[in-house]
Coordinates of N, CA and C in Angstrom, one line a residue:
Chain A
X307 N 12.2 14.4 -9.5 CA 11.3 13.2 -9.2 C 10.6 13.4 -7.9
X308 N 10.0 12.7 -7.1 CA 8.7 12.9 -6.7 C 9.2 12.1 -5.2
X309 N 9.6 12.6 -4.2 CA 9.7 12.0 -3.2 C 8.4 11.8 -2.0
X310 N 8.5 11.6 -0.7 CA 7.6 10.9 0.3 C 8.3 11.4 1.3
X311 N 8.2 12.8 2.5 CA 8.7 12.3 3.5 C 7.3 12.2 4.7
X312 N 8.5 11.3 5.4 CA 7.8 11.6 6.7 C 8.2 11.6 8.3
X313 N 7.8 12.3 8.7 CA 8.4 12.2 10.0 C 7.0 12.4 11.1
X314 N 7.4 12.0 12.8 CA 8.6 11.5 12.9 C 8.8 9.6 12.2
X315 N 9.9 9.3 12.1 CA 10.0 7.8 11.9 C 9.6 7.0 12.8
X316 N 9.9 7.3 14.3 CA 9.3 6.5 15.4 C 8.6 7.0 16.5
X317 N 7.6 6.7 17.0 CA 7.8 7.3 18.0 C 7.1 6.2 18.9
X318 N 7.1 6.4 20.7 CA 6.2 5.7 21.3 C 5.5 6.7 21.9
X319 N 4.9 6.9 22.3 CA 3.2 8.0 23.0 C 2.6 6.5 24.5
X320 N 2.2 7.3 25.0 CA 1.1 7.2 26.3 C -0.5 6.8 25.8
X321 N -0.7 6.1 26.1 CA -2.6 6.1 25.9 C -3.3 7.5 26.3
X322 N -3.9 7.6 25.9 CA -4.7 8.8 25.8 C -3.6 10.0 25.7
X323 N -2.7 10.4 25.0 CA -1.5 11.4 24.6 C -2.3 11.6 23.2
X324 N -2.0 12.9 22.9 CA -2.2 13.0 21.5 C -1.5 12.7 20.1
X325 N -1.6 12.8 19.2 CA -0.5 12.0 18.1 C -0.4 13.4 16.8
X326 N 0.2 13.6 16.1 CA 0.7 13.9 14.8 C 1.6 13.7 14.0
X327 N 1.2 13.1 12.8 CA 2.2 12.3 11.8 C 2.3 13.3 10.5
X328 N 3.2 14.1 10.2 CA 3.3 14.5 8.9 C 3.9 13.8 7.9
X329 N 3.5 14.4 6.8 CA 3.5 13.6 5.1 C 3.6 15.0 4.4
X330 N 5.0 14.7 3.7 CA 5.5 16.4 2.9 C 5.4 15.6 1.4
X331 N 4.9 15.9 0.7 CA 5.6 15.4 -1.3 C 6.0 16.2 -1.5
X332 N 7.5 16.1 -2.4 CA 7.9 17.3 -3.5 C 7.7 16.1 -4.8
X333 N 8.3 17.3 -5.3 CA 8.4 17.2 -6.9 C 7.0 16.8 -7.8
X334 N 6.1 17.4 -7.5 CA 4.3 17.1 -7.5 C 3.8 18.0 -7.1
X335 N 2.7 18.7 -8.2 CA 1.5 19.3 -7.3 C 0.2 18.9 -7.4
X336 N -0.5 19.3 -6.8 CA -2.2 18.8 -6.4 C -2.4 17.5 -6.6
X337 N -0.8 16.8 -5.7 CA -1.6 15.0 -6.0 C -2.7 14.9 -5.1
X338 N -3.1 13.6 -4.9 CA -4.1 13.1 -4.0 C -3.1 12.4 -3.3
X339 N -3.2 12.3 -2.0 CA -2.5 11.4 -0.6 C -3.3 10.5 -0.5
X340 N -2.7 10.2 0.4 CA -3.2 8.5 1.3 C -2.6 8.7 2.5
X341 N -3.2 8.3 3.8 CA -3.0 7.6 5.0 C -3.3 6.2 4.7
X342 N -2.6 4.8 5.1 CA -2.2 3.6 5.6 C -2.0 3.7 6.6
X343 N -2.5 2.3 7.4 CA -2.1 1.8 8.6 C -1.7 0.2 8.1
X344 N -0.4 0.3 8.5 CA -0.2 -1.7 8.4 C 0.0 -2.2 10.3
X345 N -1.4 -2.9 10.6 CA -1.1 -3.3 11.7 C -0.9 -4.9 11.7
X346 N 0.0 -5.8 12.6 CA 0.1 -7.1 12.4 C -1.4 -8.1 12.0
X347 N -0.9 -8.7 11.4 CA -1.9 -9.5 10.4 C -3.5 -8.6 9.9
X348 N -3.4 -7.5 9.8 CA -4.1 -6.9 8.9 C -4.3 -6.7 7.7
X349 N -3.1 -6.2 7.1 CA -1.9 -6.0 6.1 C -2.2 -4.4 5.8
X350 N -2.5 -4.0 4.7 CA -2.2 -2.3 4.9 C -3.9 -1.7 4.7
X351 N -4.2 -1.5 5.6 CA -5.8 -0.4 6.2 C -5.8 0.8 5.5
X352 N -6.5 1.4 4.1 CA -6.5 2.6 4.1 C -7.9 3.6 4.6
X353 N -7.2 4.3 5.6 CA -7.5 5.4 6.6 C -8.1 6.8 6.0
X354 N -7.6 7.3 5.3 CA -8.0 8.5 4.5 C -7.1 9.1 3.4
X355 N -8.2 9.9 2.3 CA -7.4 9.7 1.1 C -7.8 11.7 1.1
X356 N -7.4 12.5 0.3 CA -7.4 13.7 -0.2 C -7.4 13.8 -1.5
X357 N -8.1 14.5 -2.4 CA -8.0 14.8 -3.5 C -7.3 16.4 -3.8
X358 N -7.1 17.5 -2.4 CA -7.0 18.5 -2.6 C -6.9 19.4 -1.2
X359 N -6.5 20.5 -0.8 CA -6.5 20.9 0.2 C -7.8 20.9 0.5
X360 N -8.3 20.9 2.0 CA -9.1 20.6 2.9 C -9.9 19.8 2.6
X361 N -9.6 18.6 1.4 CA -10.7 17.6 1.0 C -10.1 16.2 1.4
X362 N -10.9 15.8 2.6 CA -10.5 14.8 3.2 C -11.5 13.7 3.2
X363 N -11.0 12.5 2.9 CA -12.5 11.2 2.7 C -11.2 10.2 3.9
X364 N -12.8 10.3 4.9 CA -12.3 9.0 5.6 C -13.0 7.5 5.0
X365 N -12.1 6.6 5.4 CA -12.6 5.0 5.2 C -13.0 3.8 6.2
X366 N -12.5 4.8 7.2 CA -12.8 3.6 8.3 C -13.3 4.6 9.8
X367 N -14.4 4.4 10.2 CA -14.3 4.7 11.6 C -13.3 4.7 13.0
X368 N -13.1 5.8 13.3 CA -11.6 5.7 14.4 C -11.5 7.1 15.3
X369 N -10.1 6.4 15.4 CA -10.1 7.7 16.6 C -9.5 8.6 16.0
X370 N -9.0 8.6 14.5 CA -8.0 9.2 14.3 C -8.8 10.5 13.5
X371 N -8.0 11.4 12.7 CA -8.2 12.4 12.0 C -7.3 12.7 10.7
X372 N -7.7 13.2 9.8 CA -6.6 13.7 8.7 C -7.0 14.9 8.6
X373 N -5.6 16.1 7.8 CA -5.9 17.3 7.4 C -4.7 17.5 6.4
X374 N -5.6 18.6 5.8 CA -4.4 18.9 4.4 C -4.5 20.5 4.7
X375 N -3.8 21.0 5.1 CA -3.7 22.3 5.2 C -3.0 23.2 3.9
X376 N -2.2 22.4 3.3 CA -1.2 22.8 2.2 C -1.6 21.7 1.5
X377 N -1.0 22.2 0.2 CA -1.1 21.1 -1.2 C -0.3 19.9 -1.2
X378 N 1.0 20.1 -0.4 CA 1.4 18.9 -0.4 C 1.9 18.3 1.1
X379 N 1.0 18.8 1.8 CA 1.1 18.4 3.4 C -0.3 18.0 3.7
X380 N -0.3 16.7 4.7 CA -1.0 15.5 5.0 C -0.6 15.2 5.9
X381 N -1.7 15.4 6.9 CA -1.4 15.5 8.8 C -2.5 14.5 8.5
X382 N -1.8 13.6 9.8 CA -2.6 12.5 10.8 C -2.5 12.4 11.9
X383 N -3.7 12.7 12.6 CA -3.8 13.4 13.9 C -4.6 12.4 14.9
X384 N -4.8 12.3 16.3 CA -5.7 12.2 17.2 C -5.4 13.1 18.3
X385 N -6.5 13.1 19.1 CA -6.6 13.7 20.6 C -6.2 13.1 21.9
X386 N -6.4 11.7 21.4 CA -5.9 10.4 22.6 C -6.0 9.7 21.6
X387 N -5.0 9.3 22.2 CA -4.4 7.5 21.6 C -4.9 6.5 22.2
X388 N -5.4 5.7 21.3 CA -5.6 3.9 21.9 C -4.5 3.3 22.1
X389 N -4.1 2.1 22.6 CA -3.6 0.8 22.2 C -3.6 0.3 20.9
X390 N -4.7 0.8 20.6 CA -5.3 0.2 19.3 C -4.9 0.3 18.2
X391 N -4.4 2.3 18.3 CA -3.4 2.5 17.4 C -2.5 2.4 17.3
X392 N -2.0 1.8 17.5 CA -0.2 1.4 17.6 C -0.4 0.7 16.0
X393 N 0.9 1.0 15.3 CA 1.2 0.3 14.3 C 2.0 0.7 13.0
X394 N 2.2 0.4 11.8 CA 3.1 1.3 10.8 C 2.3 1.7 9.9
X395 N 2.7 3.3 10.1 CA 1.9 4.4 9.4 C 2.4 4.7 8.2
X396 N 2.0 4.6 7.0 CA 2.4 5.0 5.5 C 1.8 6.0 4.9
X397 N 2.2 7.0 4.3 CA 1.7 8.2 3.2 C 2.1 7.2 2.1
X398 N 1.0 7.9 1.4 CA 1.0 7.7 0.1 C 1.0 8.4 -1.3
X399 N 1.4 8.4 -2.2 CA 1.0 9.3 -3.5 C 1.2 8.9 -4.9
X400 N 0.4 9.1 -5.7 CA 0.5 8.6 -7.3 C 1.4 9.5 -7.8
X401 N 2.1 8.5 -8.6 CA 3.0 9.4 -9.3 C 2.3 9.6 -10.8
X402 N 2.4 10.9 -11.4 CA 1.5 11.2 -12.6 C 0.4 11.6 -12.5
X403 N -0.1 12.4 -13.0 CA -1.7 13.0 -13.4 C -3.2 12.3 -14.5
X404 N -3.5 11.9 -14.0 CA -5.0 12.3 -15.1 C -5.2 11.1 -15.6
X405 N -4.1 10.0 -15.6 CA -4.3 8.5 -16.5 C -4.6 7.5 -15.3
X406 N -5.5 6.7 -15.4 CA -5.5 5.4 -14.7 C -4.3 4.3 -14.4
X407 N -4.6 3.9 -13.7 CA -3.4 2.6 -13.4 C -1.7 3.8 -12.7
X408 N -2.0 4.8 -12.7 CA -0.7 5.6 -12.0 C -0.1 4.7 -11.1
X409 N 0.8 4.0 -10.8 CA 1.6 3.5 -9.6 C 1.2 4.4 -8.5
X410 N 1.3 4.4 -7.3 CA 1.4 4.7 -5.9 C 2.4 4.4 -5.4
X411 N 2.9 5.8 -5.0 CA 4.7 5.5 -3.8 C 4.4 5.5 -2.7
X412 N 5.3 4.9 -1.6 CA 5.1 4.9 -0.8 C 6.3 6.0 -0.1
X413 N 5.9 6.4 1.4 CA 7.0 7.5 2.2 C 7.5 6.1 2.9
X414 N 8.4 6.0 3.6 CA 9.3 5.3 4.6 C 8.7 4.8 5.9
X415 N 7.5 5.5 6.4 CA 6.5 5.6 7.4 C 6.7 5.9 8.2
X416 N 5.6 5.5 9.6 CA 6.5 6.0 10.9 C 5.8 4.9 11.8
X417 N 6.4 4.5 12.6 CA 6.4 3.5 13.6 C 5.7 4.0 14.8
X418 N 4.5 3.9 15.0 CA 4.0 4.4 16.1 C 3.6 3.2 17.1
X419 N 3.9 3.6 18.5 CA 3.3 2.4 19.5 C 3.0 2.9 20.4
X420 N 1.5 2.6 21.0 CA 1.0 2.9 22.0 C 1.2 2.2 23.5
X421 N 1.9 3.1 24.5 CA 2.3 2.2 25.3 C 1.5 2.4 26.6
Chain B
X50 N -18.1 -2.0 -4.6 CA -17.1 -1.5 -3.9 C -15.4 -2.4 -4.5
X51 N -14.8 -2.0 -4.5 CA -13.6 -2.8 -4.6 C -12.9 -3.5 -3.9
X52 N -12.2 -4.8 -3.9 CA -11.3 -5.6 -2.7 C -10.4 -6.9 -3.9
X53 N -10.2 -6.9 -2.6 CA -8.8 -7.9 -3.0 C -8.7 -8.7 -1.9
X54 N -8.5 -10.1 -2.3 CA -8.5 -11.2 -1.2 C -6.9 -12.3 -1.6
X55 N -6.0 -12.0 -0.9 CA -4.6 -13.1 -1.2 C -4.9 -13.8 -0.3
X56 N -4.7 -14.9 -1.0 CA -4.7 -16.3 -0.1 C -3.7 -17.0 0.4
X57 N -3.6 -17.1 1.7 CA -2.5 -17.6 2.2 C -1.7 -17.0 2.9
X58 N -2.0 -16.5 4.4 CA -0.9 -15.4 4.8 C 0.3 -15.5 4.7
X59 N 0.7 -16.7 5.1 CA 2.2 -17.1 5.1 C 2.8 -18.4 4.3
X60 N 3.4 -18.5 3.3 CA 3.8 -19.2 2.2 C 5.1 -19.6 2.3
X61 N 5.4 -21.1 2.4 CA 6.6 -21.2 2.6 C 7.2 -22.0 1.3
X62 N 8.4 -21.7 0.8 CA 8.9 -22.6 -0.7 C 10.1 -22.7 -0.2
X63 N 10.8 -23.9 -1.2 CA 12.4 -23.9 -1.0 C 12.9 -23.1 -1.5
X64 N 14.3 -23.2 -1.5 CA 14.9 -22.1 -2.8 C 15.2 -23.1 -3.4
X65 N 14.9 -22.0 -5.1 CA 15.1 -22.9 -6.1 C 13.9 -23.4 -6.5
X66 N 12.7 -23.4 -5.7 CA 11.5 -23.8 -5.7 C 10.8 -22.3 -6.5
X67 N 9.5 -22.8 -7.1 CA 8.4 -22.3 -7.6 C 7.6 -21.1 -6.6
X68 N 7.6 -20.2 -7.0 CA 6.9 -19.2 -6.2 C 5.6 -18.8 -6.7
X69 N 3.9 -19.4 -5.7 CA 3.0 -18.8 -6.7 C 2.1 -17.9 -5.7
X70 N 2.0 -16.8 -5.1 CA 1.5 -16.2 -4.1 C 0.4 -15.7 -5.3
X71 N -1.0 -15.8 -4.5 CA -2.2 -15.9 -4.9 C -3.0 -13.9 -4.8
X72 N -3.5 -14.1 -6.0 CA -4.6 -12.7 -5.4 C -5.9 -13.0 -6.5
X73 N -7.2 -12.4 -5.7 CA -8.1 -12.6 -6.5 C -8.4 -11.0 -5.7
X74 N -9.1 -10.5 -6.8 CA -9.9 -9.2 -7.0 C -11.5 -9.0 -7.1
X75 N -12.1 -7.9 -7.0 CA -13.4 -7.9 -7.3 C -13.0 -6.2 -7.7
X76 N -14.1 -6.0 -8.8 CA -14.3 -5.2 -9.5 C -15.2 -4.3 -10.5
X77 N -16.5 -3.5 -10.3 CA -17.1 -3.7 -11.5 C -17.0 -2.9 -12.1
X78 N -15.4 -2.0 -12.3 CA -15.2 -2.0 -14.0 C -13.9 -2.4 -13.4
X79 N -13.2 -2.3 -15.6 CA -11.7 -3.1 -15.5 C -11.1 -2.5 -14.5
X80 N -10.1 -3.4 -14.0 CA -9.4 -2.9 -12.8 C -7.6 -2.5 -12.9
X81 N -7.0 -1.8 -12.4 CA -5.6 -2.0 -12.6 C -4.7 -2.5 -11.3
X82 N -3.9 -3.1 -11.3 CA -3.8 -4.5 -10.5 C -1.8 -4.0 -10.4
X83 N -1.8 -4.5 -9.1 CA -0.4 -4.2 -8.8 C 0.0 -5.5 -7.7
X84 N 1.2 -5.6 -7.7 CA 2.0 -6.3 -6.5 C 3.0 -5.4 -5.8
X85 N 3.0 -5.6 -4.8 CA 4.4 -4.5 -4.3 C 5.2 -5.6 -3.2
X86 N 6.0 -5.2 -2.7 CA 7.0 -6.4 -2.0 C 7.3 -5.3 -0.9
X87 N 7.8 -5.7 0.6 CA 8.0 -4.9 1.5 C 8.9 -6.0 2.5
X88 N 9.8 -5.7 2.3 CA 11.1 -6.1 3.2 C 11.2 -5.6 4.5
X89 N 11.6 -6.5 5.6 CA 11.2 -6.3 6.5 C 12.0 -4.7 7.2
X90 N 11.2 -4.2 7.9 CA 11.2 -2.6 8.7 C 11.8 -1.6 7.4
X91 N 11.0 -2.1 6.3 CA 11.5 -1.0 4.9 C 9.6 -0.8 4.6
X92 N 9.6 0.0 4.0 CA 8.4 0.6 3.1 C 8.2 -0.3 2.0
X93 N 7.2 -0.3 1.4 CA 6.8 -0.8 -0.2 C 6.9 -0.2 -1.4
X94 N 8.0 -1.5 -2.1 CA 8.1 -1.6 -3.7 C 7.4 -1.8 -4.3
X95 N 7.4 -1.2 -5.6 CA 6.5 -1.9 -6.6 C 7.6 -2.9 -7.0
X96 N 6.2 -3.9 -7.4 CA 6.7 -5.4 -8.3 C 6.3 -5.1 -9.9
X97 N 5.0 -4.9 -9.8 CA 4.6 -5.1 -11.1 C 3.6 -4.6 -10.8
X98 N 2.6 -4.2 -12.3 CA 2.0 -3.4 -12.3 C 1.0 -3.8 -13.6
X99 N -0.6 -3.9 -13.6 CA -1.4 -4.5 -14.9 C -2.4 -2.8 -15.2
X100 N -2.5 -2.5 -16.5 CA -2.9 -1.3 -16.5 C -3.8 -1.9 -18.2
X101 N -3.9 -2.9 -18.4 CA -5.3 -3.6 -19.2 C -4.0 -3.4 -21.0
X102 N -2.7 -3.6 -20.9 CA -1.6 -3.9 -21.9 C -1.7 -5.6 -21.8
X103 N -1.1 -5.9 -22.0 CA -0.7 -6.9 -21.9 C -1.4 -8.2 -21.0
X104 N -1.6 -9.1 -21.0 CA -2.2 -9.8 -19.5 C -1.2 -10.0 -18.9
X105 N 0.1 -10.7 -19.3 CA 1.0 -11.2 -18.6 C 2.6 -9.9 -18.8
X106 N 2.5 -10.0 -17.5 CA 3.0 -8.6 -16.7 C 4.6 -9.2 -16.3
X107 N 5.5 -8.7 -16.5 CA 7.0 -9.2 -15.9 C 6.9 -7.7 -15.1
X108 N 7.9 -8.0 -13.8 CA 8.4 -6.8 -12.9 C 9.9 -7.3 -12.6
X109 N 10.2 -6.8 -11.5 CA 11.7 -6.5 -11.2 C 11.9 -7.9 -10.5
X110 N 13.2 -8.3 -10.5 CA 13.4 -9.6 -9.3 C 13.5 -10.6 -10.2
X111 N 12.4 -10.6 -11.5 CA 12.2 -12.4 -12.1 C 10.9 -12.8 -11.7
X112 N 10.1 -11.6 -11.2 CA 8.6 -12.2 -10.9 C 7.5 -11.4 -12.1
X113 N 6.8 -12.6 -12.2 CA 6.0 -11.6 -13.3 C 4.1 -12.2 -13.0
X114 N 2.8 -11.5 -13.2 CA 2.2 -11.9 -13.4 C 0.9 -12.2 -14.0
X115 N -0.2 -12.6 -14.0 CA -0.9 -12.7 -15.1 C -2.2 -12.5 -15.0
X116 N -2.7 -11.5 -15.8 CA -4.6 -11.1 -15.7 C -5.2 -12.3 -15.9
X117 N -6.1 -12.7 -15.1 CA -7.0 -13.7 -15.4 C -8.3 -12.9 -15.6
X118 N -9.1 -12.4 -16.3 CA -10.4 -11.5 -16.4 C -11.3 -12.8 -16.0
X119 N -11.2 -14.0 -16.6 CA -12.5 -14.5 -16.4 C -12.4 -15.4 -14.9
X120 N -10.9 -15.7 -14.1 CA -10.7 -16.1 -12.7 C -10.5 -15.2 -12.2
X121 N -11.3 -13.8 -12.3 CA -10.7 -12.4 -11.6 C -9.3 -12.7 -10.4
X122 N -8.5 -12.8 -11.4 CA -7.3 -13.3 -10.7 C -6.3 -12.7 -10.8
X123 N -4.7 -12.1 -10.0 CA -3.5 -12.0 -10.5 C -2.6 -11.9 -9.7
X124 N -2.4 -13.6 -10.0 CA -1.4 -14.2 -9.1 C 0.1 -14.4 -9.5
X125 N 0.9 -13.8 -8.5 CA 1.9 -13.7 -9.1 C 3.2 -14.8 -8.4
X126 N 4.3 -14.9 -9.7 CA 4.9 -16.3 -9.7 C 6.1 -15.4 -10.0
X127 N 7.0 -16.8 -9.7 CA 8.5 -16.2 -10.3 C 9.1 -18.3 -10.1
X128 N 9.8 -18.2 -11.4 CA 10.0 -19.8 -11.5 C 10.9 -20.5 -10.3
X129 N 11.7 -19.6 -9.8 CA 13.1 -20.0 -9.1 C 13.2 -18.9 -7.6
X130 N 12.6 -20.0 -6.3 CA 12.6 -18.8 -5.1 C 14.2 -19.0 -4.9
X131 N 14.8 -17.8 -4.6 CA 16.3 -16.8 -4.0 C 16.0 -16.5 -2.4
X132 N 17.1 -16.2 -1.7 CA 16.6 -16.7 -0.5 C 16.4 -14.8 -0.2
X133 N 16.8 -14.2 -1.2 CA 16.7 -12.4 -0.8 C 15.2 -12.2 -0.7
X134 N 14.0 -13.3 -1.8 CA 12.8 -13.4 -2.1 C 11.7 -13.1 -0.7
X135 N 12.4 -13.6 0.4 CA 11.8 -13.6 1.9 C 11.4 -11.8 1.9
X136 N 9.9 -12.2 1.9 CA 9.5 -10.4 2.7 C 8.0 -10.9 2.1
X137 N 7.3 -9.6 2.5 CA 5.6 -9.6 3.0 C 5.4 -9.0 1.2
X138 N 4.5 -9.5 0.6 CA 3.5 -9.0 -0.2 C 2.4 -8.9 -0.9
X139 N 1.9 -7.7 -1.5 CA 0.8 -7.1 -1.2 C 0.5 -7.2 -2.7
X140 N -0.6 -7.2 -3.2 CA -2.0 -7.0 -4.0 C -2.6 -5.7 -3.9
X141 N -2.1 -5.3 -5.0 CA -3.6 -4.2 -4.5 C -4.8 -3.9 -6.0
X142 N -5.3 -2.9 -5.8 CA -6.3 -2.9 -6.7 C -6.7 -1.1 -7.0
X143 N -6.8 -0.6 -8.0 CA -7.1 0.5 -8.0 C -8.4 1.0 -8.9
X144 N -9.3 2.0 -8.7 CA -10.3 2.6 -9.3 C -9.7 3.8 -9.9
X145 N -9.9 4.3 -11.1 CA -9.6 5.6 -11.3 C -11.1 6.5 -11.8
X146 N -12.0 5.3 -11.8 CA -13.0 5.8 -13.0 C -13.8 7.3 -11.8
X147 N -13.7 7.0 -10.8 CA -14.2 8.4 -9.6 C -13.6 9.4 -9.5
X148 N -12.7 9.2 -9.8 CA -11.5 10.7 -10.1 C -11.0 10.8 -8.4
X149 N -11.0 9.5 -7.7 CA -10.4 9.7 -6.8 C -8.8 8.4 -6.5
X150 N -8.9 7.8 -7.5 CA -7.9 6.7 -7.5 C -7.5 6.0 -6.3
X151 N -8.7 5.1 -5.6 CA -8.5 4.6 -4.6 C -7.9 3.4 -4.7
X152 N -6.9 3.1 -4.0 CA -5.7 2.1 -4.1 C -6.6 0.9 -3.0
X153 N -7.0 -0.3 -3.0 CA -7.6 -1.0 -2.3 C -6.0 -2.1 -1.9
X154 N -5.6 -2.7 -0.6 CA -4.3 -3.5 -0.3 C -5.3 -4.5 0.2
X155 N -4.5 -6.3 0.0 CA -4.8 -7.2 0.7 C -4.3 -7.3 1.5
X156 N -4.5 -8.2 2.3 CA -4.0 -8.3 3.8 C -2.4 -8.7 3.5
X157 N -1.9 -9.3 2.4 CA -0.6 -9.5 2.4 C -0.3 -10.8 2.4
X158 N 0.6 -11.4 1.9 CA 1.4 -13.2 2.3 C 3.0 -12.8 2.1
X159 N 3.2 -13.7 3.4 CA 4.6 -13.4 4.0 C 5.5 -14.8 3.1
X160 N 6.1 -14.5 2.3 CA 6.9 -15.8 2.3 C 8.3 -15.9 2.3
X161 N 8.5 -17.1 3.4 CA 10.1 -17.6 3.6 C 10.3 -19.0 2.9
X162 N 11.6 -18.2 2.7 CA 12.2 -19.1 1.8 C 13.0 -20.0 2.5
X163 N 13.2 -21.6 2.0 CA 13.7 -22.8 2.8 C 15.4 -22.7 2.4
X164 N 16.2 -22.9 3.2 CA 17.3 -23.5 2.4 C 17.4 -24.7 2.1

């Protein structure tokens, strides 16, 4: 079956420190990902999605970055951190191929806070 | 473009009470339509899930909900709030027809339950 990891699960960072969040899937290949952000009263922001290695669509202007260097790894990156980014980070992935309405799993996330 | 608008960030019922947390969608083609539930410092469940079967959708818990096509609606209910029912959730909305299956989230409604 088709797991979500991610690490790290928490971390706190410095303003202007740089950031990296990995997102591993097994049991799947060439899904499409997702970055989420759920920050308070936002509810869940999607950030960028992949259809394939080095194919990255952003959705919102930021400081941040994605990369897919492997098929089933999904980096989320900046150079400096805001305040702004502070919040809970989610990977995402469909489970199943080729049909509409596929559910999307979620990984466990990771707790980031900018201090 | 796609979205999803829940109304009501924060929903309060008794227990034992009626549960009807709100979502309206926008869409211009058919849509496939999900709820997910997220307990607090855990990741997101699926609840249920509309993939153009059925209109009226049961999921896990005793919550189920229902396509409205012509009140681009799907709000979901469960007859009898439990006091386990307390946690944040989400609406979402999906496209598949781009071949990129973009998962659209609402901002979320939190609801506690009364004793």
């Amino acid at each position: 079956s088709q797991t979500i990891h991610q690490w790290p699960a928490t971390l706190v960072q410095p303003v202007g420190s740089p950031l990296s969040l990995e997102c591993t899937v097994e049991g799947t290949s060439n899904p499409n990902l997702y970055w989420y952000r759920q920050a308070a009263g936002r509810g869940l922001q999607l950030l960028f999605y992949s259809v394939g290695i080095g194919q990255i669509s952003s959705e919102v202007p930021q400081n941040l970055s994605a990369s897919r260097p492997q098929d089933r790894q999904f980096i989320l990156s900046s150079k400096k951190l805001l305040l702004s980014d502070s919040g809970f980070y989610l990977c995402a992935c469909p489970r199943g191929q080729g049909a509409n309405g596929n559910t999307i799993y979620f990984g466990e996330g990771s707790w980031l806070t900018v201090v | 473009a796609q979205s999803v608008t829940q109304l009501g960030s924060h929903v309060s019922v008794s227990e034992g009470a009626l549960v009807l947390l709100r979502c309206n969608y926008s869409s211009s083609v058919p849509p496939y339509l999900f709820w997910y539930v997220q307990y607090p410092n855990q990741g997101l469940q699926l609840l249920l899930k509309y993939t153009s079967a059925a209109t009226l959708v049961k999921g896990i818990n005793g919550f189920e909900a229902e396509f409205k096509k012509s009140e681009t609606s799907f709000h979901l209910t469960k007859p009898s709030a439990h006091m386990s029912d307390a946690a944040e959730y989400f609406c979402a909305v999906s496209d598949g027809t781009s071949g990129t299956y973009k998962y659209i989230f609402g901002t979320g409604t939190r609801l506690k339950v009364l004793a």
